[in-house]
mmCIF file of C-alpha atoms in Angstrom:
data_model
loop_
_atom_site.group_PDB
_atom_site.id
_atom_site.type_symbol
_atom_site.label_atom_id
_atom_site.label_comp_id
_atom_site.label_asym_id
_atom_site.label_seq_id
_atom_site.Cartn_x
_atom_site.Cartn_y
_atom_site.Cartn_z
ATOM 1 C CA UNK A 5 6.030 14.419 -24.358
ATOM 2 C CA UNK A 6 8.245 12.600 -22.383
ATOM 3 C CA UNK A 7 8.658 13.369 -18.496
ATOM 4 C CA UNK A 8 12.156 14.790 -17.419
ATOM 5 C CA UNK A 9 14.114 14.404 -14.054
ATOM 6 C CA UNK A 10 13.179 17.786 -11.908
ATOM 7 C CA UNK A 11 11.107 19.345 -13.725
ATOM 8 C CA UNK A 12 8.050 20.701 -12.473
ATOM 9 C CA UNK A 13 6.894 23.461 -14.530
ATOM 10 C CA UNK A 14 3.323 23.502 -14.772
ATOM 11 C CA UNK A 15 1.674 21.405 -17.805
ATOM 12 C CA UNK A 16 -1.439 22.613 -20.090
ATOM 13 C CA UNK A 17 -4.875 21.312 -19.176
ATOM 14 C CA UNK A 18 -5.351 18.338 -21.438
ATOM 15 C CA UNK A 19 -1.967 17.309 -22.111
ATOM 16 C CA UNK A 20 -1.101 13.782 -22.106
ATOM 17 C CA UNK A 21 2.271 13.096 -20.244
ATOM 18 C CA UNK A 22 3.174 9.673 -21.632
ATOM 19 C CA UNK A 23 6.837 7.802 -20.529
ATOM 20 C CA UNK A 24 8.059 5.480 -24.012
ATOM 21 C CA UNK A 25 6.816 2.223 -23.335
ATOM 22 C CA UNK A 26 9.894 -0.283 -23.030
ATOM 23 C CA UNK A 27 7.871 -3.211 -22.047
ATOM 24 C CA UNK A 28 9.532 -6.016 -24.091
ATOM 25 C CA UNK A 29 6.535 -7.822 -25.061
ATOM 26 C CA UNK A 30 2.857 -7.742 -24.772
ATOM 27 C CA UNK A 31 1.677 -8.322 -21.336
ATOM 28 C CA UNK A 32 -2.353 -8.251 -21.938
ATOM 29 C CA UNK A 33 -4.907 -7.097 -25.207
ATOM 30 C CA UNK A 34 -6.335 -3.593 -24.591
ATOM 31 C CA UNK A 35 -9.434 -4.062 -23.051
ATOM 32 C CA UNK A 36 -9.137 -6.900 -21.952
ATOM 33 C CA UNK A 37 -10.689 -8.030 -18.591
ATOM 34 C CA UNK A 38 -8.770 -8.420 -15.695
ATOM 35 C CA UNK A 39 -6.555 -11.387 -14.718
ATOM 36 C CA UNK A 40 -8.442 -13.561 -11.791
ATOM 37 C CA UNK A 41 -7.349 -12.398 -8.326
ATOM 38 C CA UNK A 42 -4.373 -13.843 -6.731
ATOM 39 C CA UNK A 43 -4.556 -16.889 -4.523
ATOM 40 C CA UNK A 44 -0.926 -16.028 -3.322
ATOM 41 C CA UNK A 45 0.734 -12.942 -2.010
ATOM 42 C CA UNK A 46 2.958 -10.946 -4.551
ATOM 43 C CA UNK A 47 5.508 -8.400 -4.423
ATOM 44 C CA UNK A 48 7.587 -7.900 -1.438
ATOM 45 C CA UNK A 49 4.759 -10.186 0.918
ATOM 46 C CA UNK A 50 6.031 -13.364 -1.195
ATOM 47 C CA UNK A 51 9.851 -12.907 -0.810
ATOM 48 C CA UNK A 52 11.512 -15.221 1.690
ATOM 49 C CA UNK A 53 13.252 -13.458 4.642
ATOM 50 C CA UNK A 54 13.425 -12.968 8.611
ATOM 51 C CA UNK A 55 13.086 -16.671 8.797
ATOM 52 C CA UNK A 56 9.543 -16.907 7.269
ATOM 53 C CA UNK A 57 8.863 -18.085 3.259
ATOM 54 C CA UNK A 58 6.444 -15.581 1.765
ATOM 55 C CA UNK A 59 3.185 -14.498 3.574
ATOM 56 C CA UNK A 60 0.605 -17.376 4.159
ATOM 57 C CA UNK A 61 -1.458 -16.173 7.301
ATOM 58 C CA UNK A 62 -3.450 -18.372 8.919
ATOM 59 C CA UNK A 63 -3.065 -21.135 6.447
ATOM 60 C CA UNK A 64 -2.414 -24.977 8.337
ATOM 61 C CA UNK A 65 -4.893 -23.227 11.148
ATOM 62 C CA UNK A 66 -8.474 -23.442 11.616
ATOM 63 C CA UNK A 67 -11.720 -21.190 10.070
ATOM 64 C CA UNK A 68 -13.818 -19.454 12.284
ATOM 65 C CA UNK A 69 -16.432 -16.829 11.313
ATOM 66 C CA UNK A 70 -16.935 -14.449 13.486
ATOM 67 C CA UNK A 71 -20.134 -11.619 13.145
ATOM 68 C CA UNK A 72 -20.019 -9.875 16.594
ATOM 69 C CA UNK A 73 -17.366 -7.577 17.958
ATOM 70 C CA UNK A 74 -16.032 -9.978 20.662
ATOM 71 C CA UNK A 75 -16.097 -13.146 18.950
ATOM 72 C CA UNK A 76 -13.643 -11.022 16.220
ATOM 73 C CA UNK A 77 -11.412 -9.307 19.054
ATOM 74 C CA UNK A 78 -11.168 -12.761 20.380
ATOM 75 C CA UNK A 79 -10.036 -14.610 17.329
ATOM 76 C CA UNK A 80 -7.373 -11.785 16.024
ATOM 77 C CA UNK A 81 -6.014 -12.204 19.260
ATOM 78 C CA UNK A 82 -5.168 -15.536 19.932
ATOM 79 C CA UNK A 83 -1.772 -17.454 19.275
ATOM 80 C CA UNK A 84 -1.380 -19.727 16.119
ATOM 81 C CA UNK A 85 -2.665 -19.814 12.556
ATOM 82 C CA UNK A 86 -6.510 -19.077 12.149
ATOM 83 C CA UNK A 87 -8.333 -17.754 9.226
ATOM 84 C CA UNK A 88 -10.943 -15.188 10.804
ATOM 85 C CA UNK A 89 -14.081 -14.874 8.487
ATOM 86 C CA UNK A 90 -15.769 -11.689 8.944
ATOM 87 C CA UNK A 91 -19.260 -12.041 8.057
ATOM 88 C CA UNK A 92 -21.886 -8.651 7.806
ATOM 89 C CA UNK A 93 -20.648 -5.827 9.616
ATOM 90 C CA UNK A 94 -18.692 -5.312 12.783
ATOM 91 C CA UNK A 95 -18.623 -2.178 14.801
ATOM 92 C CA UNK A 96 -15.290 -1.771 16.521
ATOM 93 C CA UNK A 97 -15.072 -0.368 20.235
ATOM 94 C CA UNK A 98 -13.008 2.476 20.926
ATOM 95 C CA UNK A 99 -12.068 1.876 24.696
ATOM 96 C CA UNK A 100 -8.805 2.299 25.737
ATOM 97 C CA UNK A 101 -7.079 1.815 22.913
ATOM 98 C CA UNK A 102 -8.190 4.814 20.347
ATOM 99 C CA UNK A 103 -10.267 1.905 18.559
ATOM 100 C CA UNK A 104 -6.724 0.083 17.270
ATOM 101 C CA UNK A 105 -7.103 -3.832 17.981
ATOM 102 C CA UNK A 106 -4.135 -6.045 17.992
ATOM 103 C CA UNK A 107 -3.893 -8.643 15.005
ATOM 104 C CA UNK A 108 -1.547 -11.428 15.960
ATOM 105 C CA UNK A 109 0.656 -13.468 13.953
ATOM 106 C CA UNK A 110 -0.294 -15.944 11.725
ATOM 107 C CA UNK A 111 -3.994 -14.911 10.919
ATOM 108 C CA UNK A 112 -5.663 -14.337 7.845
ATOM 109 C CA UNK A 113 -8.716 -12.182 8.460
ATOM 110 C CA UNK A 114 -11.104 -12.198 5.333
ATOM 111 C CA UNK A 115 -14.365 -10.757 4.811
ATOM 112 C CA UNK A 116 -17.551 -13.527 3.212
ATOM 113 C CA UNK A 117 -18.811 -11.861 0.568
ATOM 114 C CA UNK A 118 -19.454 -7.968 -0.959
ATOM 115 C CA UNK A 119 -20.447 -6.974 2.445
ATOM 116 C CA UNK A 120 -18.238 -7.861 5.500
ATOM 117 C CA UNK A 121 -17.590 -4.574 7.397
ATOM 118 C CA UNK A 122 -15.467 -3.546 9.847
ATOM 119 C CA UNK A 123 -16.348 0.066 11.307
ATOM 120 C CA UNK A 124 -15.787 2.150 14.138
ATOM 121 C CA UNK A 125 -12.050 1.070 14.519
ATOM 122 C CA UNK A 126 -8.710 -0.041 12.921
ATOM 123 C CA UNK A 127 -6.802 -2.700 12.932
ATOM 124 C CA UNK A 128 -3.262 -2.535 14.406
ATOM 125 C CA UNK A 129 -0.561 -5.099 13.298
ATOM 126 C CA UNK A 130 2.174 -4.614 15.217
ATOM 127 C CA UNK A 131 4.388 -4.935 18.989
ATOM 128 C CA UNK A 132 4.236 -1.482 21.422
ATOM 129 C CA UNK A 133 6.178 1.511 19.860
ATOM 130 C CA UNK A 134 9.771 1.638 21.631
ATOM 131 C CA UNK A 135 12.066 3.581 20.013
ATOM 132 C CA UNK A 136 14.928 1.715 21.879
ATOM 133 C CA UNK A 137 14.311 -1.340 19.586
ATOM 134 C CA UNK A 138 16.376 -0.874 16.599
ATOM 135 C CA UNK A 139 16.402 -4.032 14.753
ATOM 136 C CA UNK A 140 13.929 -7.087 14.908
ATOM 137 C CA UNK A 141 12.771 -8.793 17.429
ATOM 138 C CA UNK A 142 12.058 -12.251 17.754
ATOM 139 C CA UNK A 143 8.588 -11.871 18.599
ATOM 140 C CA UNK A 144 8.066 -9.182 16.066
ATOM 141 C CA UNK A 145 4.359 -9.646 14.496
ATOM 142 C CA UNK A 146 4.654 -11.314 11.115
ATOM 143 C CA UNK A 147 2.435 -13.326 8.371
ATOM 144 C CA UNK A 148 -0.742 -11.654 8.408
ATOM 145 C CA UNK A 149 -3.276 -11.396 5.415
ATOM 146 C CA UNK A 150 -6.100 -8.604 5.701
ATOM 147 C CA UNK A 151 -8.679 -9.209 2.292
ATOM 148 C CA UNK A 152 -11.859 -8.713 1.042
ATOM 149 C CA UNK A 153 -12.769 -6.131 3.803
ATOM 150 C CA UNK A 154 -14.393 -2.424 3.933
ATOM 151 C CA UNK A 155 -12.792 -0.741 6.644
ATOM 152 C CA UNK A 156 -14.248 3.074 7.271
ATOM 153 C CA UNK A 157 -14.916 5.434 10.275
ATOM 154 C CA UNK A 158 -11.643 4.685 12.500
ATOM 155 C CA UNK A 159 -10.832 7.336 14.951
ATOM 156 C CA UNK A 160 -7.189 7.036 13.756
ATOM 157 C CA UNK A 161 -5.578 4.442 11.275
ATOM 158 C CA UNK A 162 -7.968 2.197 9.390
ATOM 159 C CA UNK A 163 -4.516 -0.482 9.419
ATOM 160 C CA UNK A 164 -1.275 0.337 11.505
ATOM 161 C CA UNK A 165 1.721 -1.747 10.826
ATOM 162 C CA UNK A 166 4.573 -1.138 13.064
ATOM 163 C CA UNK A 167 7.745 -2.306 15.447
ATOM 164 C CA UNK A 168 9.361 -4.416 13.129
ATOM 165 C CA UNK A 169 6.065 -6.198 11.582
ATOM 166 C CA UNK A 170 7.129 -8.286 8.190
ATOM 167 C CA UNK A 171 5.206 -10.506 5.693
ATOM 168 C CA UNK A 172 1.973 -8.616 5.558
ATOM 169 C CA UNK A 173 -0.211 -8.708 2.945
ATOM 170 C CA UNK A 174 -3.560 -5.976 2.323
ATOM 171 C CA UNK A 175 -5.416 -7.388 -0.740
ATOM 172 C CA UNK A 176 -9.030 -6.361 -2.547
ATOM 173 C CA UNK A 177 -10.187 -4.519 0.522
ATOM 174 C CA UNK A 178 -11.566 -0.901 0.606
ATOM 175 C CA UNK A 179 -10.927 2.105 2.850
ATOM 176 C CA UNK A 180 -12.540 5.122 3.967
ATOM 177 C CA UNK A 181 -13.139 7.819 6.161
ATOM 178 C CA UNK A 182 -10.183 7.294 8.406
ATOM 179 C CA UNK A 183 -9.012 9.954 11.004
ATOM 180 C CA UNK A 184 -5.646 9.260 9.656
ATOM 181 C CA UNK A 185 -4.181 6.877 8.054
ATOM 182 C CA UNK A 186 -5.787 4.171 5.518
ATOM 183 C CA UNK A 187 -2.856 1.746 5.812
ATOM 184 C CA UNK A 188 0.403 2.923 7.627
ATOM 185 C CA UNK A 189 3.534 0.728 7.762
ATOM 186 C CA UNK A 190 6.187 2.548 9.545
ATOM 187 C CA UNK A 191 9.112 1.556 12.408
ATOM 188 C CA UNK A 192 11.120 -0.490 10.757
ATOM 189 C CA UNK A 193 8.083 -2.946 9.064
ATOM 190 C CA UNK A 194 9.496 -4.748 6.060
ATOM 191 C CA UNK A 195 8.309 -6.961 3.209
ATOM 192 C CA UNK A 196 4.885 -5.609 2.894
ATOM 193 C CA UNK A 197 2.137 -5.722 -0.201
ATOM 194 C CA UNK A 198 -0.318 -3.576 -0.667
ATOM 195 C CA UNK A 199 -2.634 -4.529 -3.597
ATOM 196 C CA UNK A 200 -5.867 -4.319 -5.193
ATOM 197 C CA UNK A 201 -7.731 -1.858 -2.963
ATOM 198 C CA UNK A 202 -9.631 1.424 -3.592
ATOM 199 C CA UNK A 203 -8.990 3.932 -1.591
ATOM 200 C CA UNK A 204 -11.762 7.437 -1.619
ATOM 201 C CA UNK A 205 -13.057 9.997 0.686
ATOM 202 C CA UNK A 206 -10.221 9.559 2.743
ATOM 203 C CA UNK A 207 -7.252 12.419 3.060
ATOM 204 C CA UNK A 208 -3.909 11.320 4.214
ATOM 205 C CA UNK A 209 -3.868 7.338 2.436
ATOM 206 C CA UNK A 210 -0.569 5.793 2.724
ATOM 207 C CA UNK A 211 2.514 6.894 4.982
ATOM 208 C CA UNK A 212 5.408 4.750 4.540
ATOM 209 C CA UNK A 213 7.973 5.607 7.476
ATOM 210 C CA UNK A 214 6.377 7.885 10.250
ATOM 211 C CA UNK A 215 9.059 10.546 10.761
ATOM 212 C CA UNK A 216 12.497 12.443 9.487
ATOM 213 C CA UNK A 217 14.078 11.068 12.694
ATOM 214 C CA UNK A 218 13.165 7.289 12.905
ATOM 215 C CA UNK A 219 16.377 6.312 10.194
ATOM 216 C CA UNK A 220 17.644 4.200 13.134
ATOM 217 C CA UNK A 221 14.912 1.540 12.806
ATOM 218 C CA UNK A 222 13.707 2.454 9.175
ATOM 219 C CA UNK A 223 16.990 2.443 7.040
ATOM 220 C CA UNK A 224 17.399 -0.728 4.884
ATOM 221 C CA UNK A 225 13.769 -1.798 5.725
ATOM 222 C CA UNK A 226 10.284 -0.675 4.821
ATOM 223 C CA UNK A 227 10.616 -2.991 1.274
ATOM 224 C CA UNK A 228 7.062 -2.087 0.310
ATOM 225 C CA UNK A 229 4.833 -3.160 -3.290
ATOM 226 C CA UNK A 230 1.753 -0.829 -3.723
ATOM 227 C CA UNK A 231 0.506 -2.555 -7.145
ATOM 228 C CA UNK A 232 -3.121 -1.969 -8.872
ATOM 229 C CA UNK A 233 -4.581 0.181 -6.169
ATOM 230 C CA UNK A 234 -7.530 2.661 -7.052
ATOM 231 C CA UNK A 235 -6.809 5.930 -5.439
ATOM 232 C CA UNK A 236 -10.334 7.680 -5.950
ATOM 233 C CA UNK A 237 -10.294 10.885 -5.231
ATOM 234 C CA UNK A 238 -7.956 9.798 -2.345
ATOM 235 C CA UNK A 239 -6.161 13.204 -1.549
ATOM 236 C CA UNK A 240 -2.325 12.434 -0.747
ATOM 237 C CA UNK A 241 0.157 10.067 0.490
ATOM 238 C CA UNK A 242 -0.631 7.642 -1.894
ATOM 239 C CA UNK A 243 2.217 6.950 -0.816
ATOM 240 C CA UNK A 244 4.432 9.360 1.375
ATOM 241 C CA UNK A 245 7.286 7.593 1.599
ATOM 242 C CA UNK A 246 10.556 7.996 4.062
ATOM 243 C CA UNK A 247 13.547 5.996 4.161
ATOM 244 C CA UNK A 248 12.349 2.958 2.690
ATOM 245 C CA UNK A 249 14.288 0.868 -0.584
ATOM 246 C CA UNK A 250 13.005 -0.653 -2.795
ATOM 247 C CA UNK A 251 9.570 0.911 -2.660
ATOM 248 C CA UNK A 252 7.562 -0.678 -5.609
ATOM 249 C CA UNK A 253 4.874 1.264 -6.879
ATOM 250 C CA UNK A 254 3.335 0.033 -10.111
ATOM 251 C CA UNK A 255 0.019 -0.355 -12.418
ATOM 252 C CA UNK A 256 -1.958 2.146 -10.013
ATOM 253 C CA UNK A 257 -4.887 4.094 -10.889
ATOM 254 C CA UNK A 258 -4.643 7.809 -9.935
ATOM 255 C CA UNK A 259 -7.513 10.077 -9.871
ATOM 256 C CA UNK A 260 -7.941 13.479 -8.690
ATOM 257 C CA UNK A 261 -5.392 13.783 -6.210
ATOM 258 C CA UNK A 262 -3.449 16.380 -4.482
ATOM 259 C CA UNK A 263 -0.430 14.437 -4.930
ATOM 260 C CA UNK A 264 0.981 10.878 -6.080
ATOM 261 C CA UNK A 265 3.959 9.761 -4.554
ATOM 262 C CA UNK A 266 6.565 11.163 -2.302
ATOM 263 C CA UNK A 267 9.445 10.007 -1.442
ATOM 264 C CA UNK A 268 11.802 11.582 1.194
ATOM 265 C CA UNK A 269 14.790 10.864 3.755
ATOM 266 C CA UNK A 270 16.551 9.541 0.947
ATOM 267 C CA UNK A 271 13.678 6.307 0.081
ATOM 268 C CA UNK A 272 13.884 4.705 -2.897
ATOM 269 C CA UNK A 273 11.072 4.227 -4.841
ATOM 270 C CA UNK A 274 10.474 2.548 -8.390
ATOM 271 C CA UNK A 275 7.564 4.236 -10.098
ATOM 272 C CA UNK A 276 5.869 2.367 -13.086
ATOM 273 C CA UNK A 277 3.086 1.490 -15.283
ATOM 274 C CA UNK A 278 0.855 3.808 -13.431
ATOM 275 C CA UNK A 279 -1.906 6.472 -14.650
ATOM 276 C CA UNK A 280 -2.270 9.703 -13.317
ATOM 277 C CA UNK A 281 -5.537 11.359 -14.220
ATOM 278 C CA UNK A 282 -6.070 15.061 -12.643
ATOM 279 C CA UNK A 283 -2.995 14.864 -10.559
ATOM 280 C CA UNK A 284 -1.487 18.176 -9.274
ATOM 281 C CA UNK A 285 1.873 16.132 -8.500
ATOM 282 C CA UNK A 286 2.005 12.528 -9.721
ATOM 283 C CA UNK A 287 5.545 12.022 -7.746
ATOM 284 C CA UNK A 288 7.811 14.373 -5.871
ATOM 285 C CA UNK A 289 11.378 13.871 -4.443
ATOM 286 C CA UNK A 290 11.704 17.509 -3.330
ATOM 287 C CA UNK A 291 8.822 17.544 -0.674
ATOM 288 C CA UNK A 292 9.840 18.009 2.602
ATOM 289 C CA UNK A 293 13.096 16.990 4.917
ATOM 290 C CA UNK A 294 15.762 15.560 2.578
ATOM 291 C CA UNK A 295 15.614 14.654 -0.761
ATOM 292 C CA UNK A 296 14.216 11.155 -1.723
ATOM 293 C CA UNK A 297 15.116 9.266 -4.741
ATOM 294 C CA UNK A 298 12.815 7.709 -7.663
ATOM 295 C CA UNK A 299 13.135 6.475 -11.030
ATOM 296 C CA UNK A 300 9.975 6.391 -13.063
ATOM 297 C CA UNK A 301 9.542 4.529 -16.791
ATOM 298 C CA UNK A 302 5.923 4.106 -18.417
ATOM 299 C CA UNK A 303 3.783 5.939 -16.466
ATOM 300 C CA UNK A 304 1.109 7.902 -18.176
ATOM 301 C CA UNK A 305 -0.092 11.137 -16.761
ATOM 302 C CA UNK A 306 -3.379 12.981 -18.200
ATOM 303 C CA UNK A 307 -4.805 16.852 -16.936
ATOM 304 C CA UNK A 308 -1.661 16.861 -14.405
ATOM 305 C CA UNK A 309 -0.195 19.917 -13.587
ATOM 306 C CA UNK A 310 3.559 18.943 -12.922
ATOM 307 C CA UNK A 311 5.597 16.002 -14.043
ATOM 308 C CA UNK A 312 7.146 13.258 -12.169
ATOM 309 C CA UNK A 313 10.614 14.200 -10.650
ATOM 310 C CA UNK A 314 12.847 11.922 -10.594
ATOM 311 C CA UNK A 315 16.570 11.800 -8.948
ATOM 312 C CA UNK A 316 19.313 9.156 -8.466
ATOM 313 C CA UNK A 317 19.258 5.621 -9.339
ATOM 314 C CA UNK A 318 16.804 2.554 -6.774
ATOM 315 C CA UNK A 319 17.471 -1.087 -6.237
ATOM 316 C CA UNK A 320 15.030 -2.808 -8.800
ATOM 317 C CA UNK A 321 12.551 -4.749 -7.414
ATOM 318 C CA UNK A 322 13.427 -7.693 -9.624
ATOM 319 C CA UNK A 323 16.087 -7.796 -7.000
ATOM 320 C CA UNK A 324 13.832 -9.784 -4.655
ATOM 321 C CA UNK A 325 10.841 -10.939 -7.110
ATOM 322 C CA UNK A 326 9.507 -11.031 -10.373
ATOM 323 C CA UNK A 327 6.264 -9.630 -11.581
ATOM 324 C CA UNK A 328 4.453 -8.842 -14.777
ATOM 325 C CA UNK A 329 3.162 -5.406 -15.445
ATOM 326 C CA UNK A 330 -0.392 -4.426 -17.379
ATOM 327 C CA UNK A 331 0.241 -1.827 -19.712
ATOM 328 C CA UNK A 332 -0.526 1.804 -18.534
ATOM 329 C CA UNK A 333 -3.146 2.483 -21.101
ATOM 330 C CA UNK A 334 -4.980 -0.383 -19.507
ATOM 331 C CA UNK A 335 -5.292 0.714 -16.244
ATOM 332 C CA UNK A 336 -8.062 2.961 -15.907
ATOM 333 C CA UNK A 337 -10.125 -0.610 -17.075
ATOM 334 C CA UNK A 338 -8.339 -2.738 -15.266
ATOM 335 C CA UNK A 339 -7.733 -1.422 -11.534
ATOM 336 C CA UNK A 340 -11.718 -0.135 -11.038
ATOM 337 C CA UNK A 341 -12.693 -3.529 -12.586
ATOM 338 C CA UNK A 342 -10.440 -5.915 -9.696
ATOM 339 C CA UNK A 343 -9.985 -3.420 -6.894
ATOM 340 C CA UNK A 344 -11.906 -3.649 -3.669
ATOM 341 C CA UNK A 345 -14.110 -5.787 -2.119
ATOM 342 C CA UNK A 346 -16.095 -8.590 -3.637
ATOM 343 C CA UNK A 347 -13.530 -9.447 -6.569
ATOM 344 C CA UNK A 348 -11.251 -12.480 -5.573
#
């Protein structure tokens, strides 16, 4: 049965939800294993804009490993390109600053290995919060690559992204047990991807635009791609979305979640080639404050209880880049076999 704009009456246990495929040709065999992990940021994170040409991080810089918590506060810190390693675990201080630590621009902090850890604390990418600001500034945090990490126990956001903050890329990492968010991008942040991590035993995952009232900094910004993330058992806002267009959200792997995707304050989001497995609401547009808009194509939804709403028409995200899509069916193989840590 094919999903329908608005409606949300409740489906049987056990039905299959399946969009008609319109994919124009074969991207990948069934079962087959997944592609080799990028060596490049995709999506929105490659798109040249704001004076910078894609996301490279700390490429051109120097690599320094770091395995205590000062030697990695130190390093995130400092001014210029540097690739932080992160090797074994780290346990963030809290201090003054709610356990968020500053990443500065042009890093690329990676973890060695299956077992680099960050804990304790969260990462914050991003100038002060001034609501005065309402378009970027010049010193506006930009080309940063978080990968390969596990990131668990902050006492707020596991990753903030904020004030303006553009060309950031959050690849093969994992997250858990935040006090709020996994990975917020919010205040006006723009040209972000957010790919290949698993996401469980964490409640509120992804908020994309922090409130009803920020459309002076938000509107025409927040160009996000959330592309083959596992959301285990992650409960909602995977993601909440405000305000932001084009939001790209494709070849995700849904399990037992609250909800999907919302969008809100008028966002546009693109929803495709995902799979929704015991989802009470795979995507909403009527959720709370003003109506978002989404279109949705190919997205297969199993033991949900509603269908995807959809409203309006969204700038396609071939608009800025191109991509190539796994087929639905394929997903449940394909995102728990490359997502997290240890697979690039």
């Amino acid at each position: 049965m094919r999903t329908t704009a608005g409606n949300r009456r409740a489906l049987p246990r056990a039905a299959v939800i399946a969009a008609a495929v319109l994919v124009a040709s074969p991207l990948t065999a069934p079962g087959a294993a997944p592609a080799l992990a990028a060596t490049s940021a995709d999506g929105f994170a490659s798109v040249s804009a704001l004076g910078q040409n894609g996301t490279t991080g700390g490429a051109g810089g120097a690599v320094v490993t770091a395995t205590t918590p000062a030697q990695f506060l130190d390093y995130i810190s400092r001014s210029g390109p540097l690739v932080v390693q992160v090797k074994g675990t780290i346990t963030l201080p809290t201090g003054s600053s709610d356990g968020m630590h500053d990443v500065s621009s042009d890093k690329t902090v990676i973890g060695l290995g299956t077992d680099a850890r960050l804990v304790g604390g969260g990462l914050n990418i991003g100038l002060p919060v001034d609501d005065d600001v309402t378009s970027p500034p010049a010193n506006a945090v930009h080309n940063v690559i978080i990968r390969n990490l596990s990131i668990s126990g902050a006492t707020d956001d596991l990753i903030n992204v904020q004030m303006f903050s553009h060309h950031i890329w959050i690849d093969h990492n994992d997250f858990s047990n935040g006090d709020d968010g996994a990975v917020d991008i919010k205040r006006g942040s723009d040209f972000v991807t957010v790919s290949w991590n698993r996401f469980h035993d964490h409640d509120k995952t992804l908020l994309l635009g922090h409130d009803d009232d920020n459309g002076a900094q938000d509107i025409g910004r927040l160009r996000v791609t959330y592309h083959h993330n596992y959301f285990d058992g992650s409960d909602q806002r995977n993601p909440r979305v405000r305000f932001g267009e084009s939001v790209h959200v494709y070849n995700n792997y849904y399990r037992d979640n609250s909800y999907g995707v919302a969008s809100a304050m008028n966002a546009g989001v693109v929803l495709e080639g995902n799979y929704f497995y015991s989802v009470n609401n795979p995507g909403r547009v009527d959720f709370s404050g003003d109506l978002g808009r989404m279109v949705q194509r190919d997205n297969i939804l199993v033991d949900c209880n509603h269908e995807i709403e959809t409203r309006g028409s969204v700038v396609e995200p071939r608009t800025y880049y191109a991509y190539t899509l796994h087929r639905a069916a394929e997903v449940p193989t394909v995102v728990p076999a490359g997502a997290g840590v240890g697979r690039i």
